[in-house]
Structures are given as structure tokens and as C-alpha cells.
mmCIF file of C-alpha atoms in Angstrom:
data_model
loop_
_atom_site.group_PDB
_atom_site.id
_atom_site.type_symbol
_atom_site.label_atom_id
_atom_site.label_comp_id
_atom_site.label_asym_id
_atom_site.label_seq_id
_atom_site.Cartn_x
_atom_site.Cartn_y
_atom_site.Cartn_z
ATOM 1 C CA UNK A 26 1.922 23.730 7.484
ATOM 2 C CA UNK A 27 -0.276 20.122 7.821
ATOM 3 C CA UNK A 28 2.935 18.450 9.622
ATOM 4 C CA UNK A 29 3.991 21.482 11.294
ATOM 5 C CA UNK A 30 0.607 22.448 13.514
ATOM 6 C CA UNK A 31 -0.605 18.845 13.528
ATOM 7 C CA UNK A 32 0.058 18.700 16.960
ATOM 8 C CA UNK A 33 -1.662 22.090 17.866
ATOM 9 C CA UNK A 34 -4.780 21.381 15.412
ATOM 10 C CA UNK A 35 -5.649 17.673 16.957
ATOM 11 C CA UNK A 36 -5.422 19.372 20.804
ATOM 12 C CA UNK A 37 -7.809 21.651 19.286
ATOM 13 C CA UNK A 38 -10.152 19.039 17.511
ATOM 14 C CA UNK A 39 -9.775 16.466 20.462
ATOM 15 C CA UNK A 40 -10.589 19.122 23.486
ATOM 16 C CA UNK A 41 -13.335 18.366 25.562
ATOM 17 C CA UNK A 42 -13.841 15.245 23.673
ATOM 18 C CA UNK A 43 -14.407 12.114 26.251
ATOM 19 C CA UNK A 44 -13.879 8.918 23.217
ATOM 20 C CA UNK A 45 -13.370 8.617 19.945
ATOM 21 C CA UNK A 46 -10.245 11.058 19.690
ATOM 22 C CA UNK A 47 -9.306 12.223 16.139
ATOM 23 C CA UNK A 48 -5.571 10.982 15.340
ATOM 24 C CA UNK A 49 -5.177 12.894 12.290
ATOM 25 C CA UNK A 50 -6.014 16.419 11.932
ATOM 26 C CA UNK A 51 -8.713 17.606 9.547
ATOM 27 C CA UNK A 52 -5.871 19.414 7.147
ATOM 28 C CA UNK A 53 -3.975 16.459 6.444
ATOM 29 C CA UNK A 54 -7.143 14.717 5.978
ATOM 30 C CA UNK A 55 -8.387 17.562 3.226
ATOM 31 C CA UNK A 56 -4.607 17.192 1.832
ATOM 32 C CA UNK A 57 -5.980 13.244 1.338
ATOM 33 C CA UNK A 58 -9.075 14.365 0.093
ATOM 34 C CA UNK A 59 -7.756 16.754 -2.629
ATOM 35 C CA UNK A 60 -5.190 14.178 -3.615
ATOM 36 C CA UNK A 61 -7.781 11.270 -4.047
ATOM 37 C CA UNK A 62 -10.334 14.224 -5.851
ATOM 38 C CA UNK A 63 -7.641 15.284 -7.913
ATOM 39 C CA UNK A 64 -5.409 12.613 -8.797
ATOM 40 C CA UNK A 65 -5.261 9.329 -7.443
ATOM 41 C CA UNK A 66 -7.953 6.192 -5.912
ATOM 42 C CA UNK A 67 -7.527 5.846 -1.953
ATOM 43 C CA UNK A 68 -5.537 2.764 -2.206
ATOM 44 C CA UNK A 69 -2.848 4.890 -4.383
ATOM 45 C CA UNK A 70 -3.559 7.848 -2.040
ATOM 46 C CA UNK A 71 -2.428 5.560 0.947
ATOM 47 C CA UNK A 72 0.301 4.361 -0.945
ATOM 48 C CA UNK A 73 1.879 7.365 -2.326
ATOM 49 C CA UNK A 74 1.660 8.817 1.656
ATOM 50 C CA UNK A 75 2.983 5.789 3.207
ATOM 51 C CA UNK A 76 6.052 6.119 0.820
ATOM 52 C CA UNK A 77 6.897 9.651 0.761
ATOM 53 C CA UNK A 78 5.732 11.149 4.174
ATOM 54 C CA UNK A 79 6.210 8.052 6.519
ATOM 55 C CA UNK A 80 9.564 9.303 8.142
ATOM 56 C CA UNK A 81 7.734 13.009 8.341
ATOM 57 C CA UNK A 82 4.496 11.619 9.745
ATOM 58 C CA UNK A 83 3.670 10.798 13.492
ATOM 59 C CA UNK A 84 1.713 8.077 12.292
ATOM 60 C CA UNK A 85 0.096 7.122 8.814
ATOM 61 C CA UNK A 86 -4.085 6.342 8.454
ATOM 62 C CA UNK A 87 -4.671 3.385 6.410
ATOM 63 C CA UNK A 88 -7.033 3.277 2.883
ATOM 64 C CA UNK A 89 -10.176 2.627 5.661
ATOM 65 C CA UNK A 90 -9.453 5.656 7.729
ATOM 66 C CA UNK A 91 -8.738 7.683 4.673
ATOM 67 C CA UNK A 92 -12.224 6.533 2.852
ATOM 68 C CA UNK A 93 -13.998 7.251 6.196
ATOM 69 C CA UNK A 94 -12.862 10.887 7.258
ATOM 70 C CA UNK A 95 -13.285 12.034 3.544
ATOM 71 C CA UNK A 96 -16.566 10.935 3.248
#
């Protein structure tokens, strides 16, 4: 569901919104935040997403945008 409306979600979050435009949607971002509550530190998070989802991903946040959006 995260990859398949992430397209539809961020036109939703991003509407009417001048600067600053979110690039990931905020259910991938929970999906982050349960992994890193859950199981694994941000830097693994980012790892285990860059290695399994980057061919299913538009694009990939990095351990800073992932630390920042959860918090």
C-alpha cells in the first residue's frame, strides 16, 4: 500500500504548500519509524531499505531524513 499510493499521498501532503515539499510520504515514513521502534538503529533502518526496496522506491531518504521526519 506505502509504494502503491505514494504518489497520491505526497500530492495530498504537498498541496497548497509554496517550499519545503515533503518527498516521502508520511506512511513510508511510519513504516521507518516502526522498523527503527521495533527492530533496528536508523543507520540499519537506512541500510536494510536501501538494499531491499531501492529498485521499488522512487527515491530512498538517507539516516538524516529518516532521524528527522520520525522525530
Amino acid at each position: 500500500d506505502v509504494i502503491d499510493n505514494w504518489d497520491i499521498e505526497l500530492e495530498a501532503m504537498n498541496k497548497n504548500k509554496e517550499s519545503g515539499k515533503f518527498v516521502y510520504p508520511d506512511s513510508f515514513i511510519g513504516l521507518l519509524g516502526y522498523m527503527r521502534a521495533y527492530f533496528l538503529p536508523y543507520r540499519q533502518t537506512d541500510g536494510v531499505v536501501k538494499e531491499h526496496f531501492s529498485a521499488k522506491l522512487p527515491s530512498i531518504p538517507d539516516y538524516s531524513s529518516i532521524n528527522r521526519r520520525i522525530n
